Short mmCIF file of C-alpha atoms and ligand atoms in Angstrom, two decimals:
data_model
loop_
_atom_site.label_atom_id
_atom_site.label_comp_id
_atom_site.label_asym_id
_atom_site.label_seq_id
_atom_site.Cartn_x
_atom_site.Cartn_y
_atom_site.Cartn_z
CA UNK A 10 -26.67 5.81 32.11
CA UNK A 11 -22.86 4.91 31.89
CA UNK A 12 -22.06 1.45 32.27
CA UNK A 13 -19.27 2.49 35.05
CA UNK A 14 -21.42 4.38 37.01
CA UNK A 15 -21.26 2.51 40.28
CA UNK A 16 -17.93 4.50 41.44
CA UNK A 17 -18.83 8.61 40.76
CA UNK A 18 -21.44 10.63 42.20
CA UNK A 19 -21.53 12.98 39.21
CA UNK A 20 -21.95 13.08 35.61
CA UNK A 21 -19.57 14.52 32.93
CA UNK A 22 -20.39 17.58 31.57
CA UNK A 23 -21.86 17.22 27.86
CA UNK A 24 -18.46 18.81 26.44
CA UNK A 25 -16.24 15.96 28.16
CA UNK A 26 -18.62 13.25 27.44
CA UNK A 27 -18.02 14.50 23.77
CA UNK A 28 -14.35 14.82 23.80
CA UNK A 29 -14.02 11.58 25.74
CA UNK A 30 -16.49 9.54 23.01
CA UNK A 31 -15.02 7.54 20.55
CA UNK A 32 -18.38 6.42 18.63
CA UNK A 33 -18.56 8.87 15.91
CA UNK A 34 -15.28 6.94 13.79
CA UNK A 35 -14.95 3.56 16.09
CA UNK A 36 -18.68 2.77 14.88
CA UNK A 37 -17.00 0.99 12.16
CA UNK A 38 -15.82 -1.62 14.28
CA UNK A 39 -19.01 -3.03 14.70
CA UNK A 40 -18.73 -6.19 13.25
CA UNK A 41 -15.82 -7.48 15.01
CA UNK A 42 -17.02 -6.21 18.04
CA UNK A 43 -20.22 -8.16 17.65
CA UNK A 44 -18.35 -10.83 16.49
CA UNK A 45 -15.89 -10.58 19.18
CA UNK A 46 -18.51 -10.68 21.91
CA UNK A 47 -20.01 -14.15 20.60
CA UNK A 48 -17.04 -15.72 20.73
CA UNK A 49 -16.44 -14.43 24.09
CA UNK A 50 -19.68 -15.48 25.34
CA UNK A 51 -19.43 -19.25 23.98
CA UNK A 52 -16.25 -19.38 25.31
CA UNK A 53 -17.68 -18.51 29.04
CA UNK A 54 -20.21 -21.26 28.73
CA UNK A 55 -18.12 -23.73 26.95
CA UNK A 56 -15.82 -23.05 30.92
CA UNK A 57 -19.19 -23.36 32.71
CA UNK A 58 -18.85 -19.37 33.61
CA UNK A 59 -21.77 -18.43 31.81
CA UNK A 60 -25.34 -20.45 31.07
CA UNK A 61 -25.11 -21.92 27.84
CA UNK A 62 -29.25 -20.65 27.69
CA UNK A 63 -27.47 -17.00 28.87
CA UNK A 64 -25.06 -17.78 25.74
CA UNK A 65 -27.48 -18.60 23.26
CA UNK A 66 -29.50 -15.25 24.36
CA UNK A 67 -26.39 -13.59 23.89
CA UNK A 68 -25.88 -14.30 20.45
CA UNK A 69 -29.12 -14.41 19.26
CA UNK A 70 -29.60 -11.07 20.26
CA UNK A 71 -26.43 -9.91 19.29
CA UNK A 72 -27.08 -11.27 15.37
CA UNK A 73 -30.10 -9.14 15.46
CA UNK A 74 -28.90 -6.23 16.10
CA UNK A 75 -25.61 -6.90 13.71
CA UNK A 76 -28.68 -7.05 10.97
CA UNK A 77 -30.64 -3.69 12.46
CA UNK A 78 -27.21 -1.85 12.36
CA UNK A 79 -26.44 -3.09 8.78
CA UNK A 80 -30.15 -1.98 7.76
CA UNK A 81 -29.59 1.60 9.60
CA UNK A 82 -31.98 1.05 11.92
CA UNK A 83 -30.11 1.86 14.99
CA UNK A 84 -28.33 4.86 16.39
CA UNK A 85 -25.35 5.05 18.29
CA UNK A 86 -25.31 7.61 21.24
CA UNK A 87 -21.76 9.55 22.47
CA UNK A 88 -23.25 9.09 26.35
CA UNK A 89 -22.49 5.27 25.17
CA UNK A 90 -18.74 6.99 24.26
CA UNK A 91 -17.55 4.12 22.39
CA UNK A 92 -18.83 1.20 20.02
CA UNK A 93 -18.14 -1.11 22.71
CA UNK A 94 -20.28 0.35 25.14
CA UNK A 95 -23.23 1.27 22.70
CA UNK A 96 -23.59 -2.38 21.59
CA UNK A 97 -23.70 -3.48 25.35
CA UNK A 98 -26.00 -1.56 26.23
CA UNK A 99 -28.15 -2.24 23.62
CA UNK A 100 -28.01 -6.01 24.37
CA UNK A 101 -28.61 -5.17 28.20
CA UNK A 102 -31.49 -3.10 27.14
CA UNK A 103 -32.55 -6.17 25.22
CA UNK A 104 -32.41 -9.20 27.30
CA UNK A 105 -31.29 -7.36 30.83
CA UNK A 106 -29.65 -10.00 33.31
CA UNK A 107 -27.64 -11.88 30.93
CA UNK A 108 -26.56 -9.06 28.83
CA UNK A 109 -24.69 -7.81 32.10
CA UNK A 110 -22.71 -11.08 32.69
CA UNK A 111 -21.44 -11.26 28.90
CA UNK A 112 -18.50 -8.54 30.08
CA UNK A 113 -17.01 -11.66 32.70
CA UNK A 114 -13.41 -11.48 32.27
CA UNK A 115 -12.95 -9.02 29.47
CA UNK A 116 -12.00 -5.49 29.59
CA UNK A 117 -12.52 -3.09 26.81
CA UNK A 118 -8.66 -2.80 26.62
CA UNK A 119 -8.11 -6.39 25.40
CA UNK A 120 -11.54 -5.97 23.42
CA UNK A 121 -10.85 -3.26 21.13
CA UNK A 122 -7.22 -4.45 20.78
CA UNK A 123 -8.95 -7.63 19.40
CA UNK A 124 -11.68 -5.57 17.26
CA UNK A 125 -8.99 -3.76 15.78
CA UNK A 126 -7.14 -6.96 14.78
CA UNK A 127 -9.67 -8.44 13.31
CA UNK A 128 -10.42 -5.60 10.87
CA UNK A 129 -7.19 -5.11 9.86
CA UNK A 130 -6.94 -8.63 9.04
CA UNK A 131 -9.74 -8.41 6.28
CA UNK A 132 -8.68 -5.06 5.26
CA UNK A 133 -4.97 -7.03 4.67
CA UNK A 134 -6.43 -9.39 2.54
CA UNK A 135 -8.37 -6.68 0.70
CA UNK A 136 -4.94 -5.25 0.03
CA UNK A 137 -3.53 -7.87 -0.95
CA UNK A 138 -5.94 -8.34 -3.67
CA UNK A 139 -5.82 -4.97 -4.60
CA UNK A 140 -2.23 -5.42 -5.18
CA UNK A 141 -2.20 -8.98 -7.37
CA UNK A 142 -4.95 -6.86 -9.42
CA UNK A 143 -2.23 -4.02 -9.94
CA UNK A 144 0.93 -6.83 -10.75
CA UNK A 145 -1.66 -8.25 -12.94
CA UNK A 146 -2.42 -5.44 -15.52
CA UNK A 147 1.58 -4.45 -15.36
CA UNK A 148 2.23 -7.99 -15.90
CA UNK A 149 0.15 -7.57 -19.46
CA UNK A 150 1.28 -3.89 -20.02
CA UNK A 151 4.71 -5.62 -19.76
CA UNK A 152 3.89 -8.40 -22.20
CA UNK A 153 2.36 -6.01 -25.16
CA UNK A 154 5.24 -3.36 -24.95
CA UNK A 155 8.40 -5.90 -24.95
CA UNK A 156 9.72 -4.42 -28.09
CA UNK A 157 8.77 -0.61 -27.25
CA UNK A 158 11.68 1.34 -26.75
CA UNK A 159 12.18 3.91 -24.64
CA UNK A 160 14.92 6.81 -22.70
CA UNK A 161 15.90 5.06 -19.14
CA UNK A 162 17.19 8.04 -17.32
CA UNK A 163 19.63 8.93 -14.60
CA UNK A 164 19.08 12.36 -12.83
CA UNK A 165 15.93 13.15 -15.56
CA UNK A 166 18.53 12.61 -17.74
CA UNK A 167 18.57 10.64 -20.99
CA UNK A 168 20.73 7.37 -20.23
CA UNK A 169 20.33 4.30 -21.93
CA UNK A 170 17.70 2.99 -24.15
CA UNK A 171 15.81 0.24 -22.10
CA UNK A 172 12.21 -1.65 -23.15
CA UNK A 173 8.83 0.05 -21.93
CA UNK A 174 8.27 -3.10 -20.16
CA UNK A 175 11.47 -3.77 -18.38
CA UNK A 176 11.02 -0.02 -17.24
CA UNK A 177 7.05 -1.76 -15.81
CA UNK A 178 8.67 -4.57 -14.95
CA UNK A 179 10.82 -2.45 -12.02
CA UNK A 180 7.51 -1.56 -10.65
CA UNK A 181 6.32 -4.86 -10.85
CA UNK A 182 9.11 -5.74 -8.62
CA UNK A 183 8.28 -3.24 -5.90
CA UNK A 184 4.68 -4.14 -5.74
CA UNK A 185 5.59 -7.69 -5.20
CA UNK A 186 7.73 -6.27 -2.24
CA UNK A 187 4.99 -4.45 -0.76
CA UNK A 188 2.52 -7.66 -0.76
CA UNK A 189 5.15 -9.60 1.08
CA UNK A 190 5.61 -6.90 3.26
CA UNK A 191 1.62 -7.05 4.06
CA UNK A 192 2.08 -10.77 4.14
CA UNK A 193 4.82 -10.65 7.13
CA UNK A 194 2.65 -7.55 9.03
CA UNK A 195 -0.44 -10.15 8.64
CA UNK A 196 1.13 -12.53 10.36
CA UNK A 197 1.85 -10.27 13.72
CA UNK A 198 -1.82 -9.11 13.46
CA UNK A 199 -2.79 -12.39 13.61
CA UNK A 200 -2.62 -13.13 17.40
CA UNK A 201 -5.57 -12.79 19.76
CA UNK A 202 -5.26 -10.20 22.71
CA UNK A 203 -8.54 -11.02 23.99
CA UNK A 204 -8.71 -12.84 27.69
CA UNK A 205 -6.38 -10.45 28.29
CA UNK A 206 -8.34 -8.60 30.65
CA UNK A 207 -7.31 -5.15 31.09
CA UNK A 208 -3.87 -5.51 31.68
CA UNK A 209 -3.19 -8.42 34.26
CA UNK A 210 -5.15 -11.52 32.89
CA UNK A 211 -8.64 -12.65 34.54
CA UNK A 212 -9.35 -14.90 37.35
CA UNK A 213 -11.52 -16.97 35.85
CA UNK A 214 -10.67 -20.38 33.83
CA UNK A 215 -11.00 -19.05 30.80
CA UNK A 216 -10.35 -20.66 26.99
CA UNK A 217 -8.26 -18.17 24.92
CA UNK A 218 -6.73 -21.32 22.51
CA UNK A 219 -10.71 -21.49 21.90
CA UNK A 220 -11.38 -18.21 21.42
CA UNK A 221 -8.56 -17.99 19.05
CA UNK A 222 -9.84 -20.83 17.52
CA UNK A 223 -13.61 -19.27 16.85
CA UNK A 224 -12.16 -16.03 15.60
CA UNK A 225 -9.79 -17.68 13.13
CA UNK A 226 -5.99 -16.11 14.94
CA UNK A 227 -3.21 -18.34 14.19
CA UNK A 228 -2.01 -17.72 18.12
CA UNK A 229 -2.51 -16.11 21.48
CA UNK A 230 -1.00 -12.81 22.59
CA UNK A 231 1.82 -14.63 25.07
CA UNK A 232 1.47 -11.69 27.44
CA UNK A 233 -1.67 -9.77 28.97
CA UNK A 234 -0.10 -6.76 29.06
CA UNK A 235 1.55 -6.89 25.98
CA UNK A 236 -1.78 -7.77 24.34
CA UNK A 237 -3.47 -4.79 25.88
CA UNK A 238 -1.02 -2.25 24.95
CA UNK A 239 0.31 -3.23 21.48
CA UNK A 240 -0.22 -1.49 18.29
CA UNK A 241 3.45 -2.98 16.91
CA UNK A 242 1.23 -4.01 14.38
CA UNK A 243 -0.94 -1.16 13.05
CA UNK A 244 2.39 1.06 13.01
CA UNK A 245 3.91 -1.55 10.75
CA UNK A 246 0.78 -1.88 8.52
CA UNK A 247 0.84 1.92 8.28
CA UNK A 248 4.58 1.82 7.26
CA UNK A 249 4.23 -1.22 4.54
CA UNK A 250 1.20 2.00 3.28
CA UNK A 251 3.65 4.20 3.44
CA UNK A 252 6.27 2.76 1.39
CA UNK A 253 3.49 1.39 -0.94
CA UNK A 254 2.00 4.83 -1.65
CA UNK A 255 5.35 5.87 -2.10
CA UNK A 256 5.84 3.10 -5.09
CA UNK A 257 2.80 4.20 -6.47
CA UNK A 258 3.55 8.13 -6.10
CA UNK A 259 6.85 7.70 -8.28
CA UNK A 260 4.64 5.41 -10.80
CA UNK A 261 2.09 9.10 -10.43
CA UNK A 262 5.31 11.25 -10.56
CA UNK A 263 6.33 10.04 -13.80
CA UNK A 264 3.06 9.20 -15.65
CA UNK A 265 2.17 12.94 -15.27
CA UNK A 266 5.54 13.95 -16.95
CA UNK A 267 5.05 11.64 -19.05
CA UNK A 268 2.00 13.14 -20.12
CA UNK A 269 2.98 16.58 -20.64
CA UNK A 270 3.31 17.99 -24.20
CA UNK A 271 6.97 17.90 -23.95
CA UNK A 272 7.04 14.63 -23.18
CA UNK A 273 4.36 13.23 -24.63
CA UNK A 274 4.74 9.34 -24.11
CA UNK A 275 1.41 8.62 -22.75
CA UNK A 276 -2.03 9.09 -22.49
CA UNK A 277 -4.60 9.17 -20.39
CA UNK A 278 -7.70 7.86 -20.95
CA UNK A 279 -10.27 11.12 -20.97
CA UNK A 280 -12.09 8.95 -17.85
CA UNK A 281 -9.03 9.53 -16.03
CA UNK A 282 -8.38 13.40 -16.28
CA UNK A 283 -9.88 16.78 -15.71
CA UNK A 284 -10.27 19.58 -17.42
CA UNK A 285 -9.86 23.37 -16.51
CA UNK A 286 -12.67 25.98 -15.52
CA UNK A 287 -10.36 28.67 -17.25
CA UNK A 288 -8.58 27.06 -20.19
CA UNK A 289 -10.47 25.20 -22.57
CA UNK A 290 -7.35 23.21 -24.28
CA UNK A 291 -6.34 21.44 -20.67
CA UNK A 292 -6.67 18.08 -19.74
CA UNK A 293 -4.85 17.38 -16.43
CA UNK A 294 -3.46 13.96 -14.72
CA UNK A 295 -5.61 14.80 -11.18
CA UNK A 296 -5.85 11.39 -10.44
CA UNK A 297 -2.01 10.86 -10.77
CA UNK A 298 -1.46 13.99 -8.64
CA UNK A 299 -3.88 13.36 -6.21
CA UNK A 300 -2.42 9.79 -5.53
CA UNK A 301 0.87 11.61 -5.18
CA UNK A 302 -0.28 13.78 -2.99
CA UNK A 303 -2.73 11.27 -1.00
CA UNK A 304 0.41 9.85 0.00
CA UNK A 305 1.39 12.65 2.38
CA UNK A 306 -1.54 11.64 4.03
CA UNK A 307 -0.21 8.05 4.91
CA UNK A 308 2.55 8.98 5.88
CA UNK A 309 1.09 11.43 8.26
CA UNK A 310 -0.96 8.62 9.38
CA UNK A 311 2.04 6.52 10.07
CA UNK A 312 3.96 9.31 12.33
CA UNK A 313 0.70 10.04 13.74
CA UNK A 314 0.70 6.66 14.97
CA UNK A 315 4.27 6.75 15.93
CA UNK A 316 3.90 9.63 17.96
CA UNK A 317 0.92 8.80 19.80
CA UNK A 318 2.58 5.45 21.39
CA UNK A 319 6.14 6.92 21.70
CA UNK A 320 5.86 8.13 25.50
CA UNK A 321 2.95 5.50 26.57
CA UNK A 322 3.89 3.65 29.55
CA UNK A 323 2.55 0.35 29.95
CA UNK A 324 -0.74 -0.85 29.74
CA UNK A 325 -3.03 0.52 28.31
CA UNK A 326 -3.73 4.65 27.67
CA UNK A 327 -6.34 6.44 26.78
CA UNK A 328 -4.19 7.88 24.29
CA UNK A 329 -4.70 4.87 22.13
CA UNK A 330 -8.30 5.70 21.69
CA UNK A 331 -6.79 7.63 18.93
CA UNK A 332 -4.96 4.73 16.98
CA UNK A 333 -7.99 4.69 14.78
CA UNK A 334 -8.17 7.42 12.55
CA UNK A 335 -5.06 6.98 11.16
CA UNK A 336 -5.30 3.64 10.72
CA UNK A 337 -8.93 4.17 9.33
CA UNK A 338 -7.66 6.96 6.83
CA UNK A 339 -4.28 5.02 5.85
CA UNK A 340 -6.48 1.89 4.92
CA UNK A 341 -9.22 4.40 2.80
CA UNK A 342 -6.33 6.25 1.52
CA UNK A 343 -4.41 3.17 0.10
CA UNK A 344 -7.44 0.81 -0.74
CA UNK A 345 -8.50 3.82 -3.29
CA UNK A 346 -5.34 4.92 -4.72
CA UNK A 347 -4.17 1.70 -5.64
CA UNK A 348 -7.76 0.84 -7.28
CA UNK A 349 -8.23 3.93 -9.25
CA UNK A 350 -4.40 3.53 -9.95
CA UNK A 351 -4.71 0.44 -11.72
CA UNK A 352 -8.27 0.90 -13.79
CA UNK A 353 -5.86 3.90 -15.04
CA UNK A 354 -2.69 2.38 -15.93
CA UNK A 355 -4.71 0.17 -18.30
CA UNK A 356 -6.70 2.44 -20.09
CA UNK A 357 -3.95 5.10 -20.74
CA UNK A 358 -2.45 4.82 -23.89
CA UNK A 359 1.13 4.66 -24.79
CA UNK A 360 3.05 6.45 -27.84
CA UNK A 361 5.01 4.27 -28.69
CA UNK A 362 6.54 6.42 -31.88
CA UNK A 363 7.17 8.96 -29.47
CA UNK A 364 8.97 6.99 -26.86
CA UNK A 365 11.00 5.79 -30.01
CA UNK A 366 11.78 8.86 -31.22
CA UNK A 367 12.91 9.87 -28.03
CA UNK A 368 15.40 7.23 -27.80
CA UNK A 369 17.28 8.46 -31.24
CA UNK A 370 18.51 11.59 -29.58
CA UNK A 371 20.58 12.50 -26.68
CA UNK A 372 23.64 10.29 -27.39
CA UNK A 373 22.02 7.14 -25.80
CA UNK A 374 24.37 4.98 -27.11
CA UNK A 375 27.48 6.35 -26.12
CA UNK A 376 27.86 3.80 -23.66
CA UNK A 377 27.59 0.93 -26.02
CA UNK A 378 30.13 2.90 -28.49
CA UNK A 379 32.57 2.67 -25.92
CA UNK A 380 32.31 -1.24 -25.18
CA UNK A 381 32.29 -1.50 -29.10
CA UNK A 382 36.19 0.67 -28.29
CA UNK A 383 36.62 -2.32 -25.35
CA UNK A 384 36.01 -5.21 -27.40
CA UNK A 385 38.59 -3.76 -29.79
CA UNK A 386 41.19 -4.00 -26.93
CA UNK A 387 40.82 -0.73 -25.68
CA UNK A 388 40.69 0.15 -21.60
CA UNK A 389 37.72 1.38 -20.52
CA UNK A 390 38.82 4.20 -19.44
CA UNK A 391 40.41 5.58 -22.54
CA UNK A 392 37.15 4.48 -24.89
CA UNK A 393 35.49 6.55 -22.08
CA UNK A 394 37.62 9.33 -23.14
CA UNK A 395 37.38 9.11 -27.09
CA UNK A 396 33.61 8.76 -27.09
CA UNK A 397 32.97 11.57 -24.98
CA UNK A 398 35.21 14.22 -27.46
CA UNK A 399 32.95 12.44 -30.21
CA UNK A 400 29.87 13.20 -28.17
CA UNK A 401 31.34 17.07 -27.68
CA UNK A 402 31.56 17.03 -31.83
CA UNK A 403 28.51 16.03 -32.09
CA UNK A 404 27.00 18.38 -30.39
CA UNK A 405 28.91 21.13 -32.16
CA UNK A 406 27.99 19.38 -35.65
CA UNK A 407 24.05 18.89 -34.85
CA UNK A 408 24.87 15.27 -35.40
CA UNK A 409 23.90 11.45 -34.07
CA UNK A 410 26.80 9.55 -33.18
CA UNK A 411 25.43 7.20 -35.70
CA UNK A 412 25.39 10.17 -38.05
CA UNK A 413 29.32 10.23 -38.60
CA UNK A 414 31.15 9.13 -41.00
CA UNK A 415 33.76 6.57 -40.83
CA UNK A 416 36.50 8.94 -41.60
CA UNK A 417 34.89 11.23 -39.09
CA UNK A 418 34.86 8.44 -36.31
CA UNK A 419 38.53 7.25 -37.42
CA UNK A 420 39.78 10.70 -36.63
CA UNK A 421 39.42 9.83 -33.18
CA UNK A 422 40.74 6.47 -33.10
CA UNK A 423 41.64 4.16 -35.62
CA UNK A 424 40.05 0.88 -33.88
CA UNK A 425 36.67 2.27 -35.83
CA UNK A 426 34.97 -0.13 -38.43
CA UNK A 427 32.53 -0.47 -40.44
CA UNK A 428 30.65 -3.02 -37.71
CA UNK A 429 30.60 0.14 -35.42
CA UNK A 430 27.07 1.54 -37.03
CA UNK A 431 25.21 -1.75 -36.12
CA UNK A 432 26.35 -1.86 -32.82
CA UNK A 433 25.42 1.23 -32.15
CA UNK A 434 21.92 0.68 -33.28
CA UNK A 435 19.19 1.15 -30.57
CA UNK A 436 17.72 -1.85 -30.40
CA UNK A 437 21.24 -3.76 -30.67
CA UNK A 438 22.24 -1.94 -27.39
CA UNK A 439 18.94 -3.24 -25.84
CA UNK A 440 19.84 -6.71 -27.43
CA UNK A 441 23.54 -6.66 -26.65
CA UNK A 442 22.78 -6.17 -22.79
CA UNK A 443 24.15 -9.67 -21.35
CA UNK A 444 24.12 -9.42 -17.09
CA UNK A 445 21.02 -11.21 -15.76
CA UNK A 446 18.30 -8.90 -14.83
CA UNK A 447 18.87 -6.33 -17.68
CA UNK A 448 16.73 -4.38 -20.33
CA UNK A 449 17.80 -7.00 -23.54
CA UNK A 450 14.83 -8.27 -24.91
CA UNK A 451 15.44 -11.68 -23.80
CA UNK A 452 16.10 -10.84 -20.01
CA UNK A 453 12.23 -9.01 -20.02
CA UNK A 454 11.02 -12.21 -21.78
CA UNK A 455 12.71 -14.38 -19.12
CA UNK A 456 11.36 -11.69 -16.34
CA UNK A 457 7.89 -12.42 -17.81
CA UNK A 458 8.43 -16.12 -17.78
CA UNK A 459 9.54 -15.61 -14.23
CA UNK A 460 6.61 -13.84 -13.31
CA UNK A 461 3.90 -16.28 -14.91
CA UNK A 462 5.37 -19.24 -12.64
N1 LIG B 20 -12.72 3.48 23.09
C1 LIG B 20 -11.55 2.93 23.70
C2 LIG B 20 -10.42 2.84 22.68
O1 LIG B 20 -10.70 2.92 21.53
C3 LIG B 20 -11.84 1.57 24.23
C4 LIG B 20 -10.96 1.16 25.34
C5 LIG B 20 -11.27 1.94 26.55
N2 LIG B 20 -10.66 1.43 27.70
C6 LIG B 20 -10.57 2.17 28.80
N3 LIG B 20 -9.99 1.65 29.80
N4 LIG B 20 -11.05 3.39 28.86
O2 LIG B 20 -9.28 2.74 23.01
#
């Protein structure tokens, strides 16, 4: 029997009951919702709306069948539609007369928009561990690979020699971004919609400073209908996954070239790849491309989200029935990708002769033999010039800048010494870097040091 039967004199048809039912995916709000309801039914007593014996049924009862759920013991049914409505009727079933009264001044509008909160509140903090586990192992990556050298490129292309850890330092950076970014979305979850009613507030005298108090939210929703019709807050959780998954899907993107034969700076760990059903020599970075891929997904899930609230008018719709499975996928999605991500960055292991040897080709110090032309009084601009005809010799001759003789290099300008072949050494253009922030091997040490505070 449907707990709103009172007002229709006929019963849904099985195929609308099922397209209007919820249960199958919003079963996993069952927790809060249990949760939720205790606090809601103290809170009536506490305002002498509901006997504190009728309370202390309530909850009781409710704990019990929190522990029968958890053991498996119960099933949900889709003529209950929702979780809200399955675990009410359950109680009712249970204790009858005071079951009924425990929906007094509550709506499920302003009770799923609370359930909702409150899981995404834990699943926050799970993130956010997730995340200080990932800064963590790049933090030590970082640390044993100061003096591994590697390519930094610009457009794929060989640039300037940098440090392997100032180029895992970068992502450091963005996954500290992404925490604070969870950080400042936590705090706009954090405010209770509940005593909201279903759009207009309640008539009773109700305690929502309490109930915020028993459910641990820093503040109460300041408007009802706001409350009931807000999900500000999942869309911006789904964007801070978005950009997230997109931090970890470059980290993916260049981990499996990195990989690759031609290449060949990393790799993985043989717990961390596949092989192929066809070729027997392949071992393949699907855990890399699947996190690059997953993250299509999330952002899916964020314009799903977007889309479903974009023509909504105010309060609440059942559109919004649908805010879950996004929200449920984008939190499955990201909770596993960065987990698997990080048990993988630090058992993959790094070549470091090979990242070296990369670095010796491909001109990377031309930019460093040009300030060596600058601090010789040179402009810029002309040292510019002369190093890139030396770089076009060069490649004509099959030869490292480095590989020149001083005559050679004094053919194309006579400010050439000696001192030119140690400041054009790799590691001295690492070293020589001076701006704050840069690859030299002090700046990474300083980063580190930065980091460990
Ligand atoms: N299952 C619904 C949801 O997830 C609960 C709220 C239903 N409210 C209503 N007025 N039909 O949104």
């Amino acid at each position: 029997m449907k707990l709103w039967k009172g007002r229709f004199s006929k019963e849904a048809t099985s195929s609308a009951n099922e397209f209007n039912a919820s249960i199958e995916f919003d079963q996993r709000l069952y927790k809060q919702d249990i949760t939720g309801s205790i606090a809601h039914a103290k809170m009536l007593a506490k305002q002498g709306i509901l006997d504190s014996s009728d309370a202390q049924l309530i909850e009781k009862t409710m704990l019990d069948i929190l522990k029968e759920i958890e053991d498996g013991k119960i099933t949900f049914t889709i003529e209950q539609e929702d979780i809200h409505m399955n675990i009410e009727s359950i109680l009712t079933q249970r204790i009858g007369q005071p079951g009924k009264r425990l929906h007094t001044a509550r709506s499920r509008n302003d009770q799923v928009a609370v359930d909702i909160r409150l899981y995404l509140k834990d699943e926050i903090n799970e993130i956010g561990k997730l995340l200080e586990a990932l800064k963590d192992t790049l933090y030590t990556l970082a640390k044993n690979n100061q003096d591994t050298v590697m390519p930094g490129y610009t457009h794929l292309q060989r640039a300037q020699p940098v440090t392997l850890a100032h180029h895992l330092l970068a992502y450091y950076q963005m996954f500290k971004r992404d925490e604070e970014r969870f950080s400042d979305c936590l705090k706009r979850t954090d405010s209770l919609p509940l005593g909201s009613g279903a759009l207009a507030g309640t008539t009773y005298h109700t305690d929502r400073d309490f109930l915020a108090q028993e459910l641990g939210f820093a503040n109460v929703c300041p408007n009802s209908m706001d409350a009931v019709s807000d999900r500000d807050f999942a869309v911006e959780f789904l964007s801070c996954s978005s950009i997230c998954m997109m931090h970890l899907s470059r980290f993916c993107e260049e981990l499996i070239l990195w990989s690759t034969t031609e290449f060949n700076f990393i790799e993985m760990d043989d717990a961390f790849s596949t092989g192929s059903s066809i070729m027997p020599q392949k071992k393949n970075p699907d855990m890399a491309e699947l996190i690059r891929g997953k993250t299509g997904r999330v952002y899916g899930d964020l314009m799903t989200l977007l889309t479903i609230m974009k023509g909504l008018p105010l309060a609440y719709n059942k559109d919004m029935q649908e805010d879950k499975l996004p929200l449920f996928d984008a939190v499955d999605t990201l909770k596993a990708s960065l987990s698997i991500f990080t048990e993988m960055i630090s058992t993959m292991k790094v070549n470091i002769e090979k990242m070296e040897k990369a670095v010796k080709s491909g001109f990377m110090n031309a930019t460093d033999a040009a300030d060596y032309l600058v601090a010789k009084g040179l402009p810029f601009r002309d040292c510019h010039e002369v190093i890139g005809k030396i770089v076009l010799y060069c490649i004509h001759a099959g030869k490292a800048i480095e590989e020149l003789s001083l005559e050679e290099l004094k053919g194309f300008s006579d400010l050439f010494d000696q001192d030119i072949y140690e400041s054009i050494d790799i590691r001295a253009c690492i070293a020589a870097k001076k701006s704050k922030g840069s690859t030299s091997f002090e700046s990474v040490k300083e980063q580190l040091n930065q980091i460990k505070k």
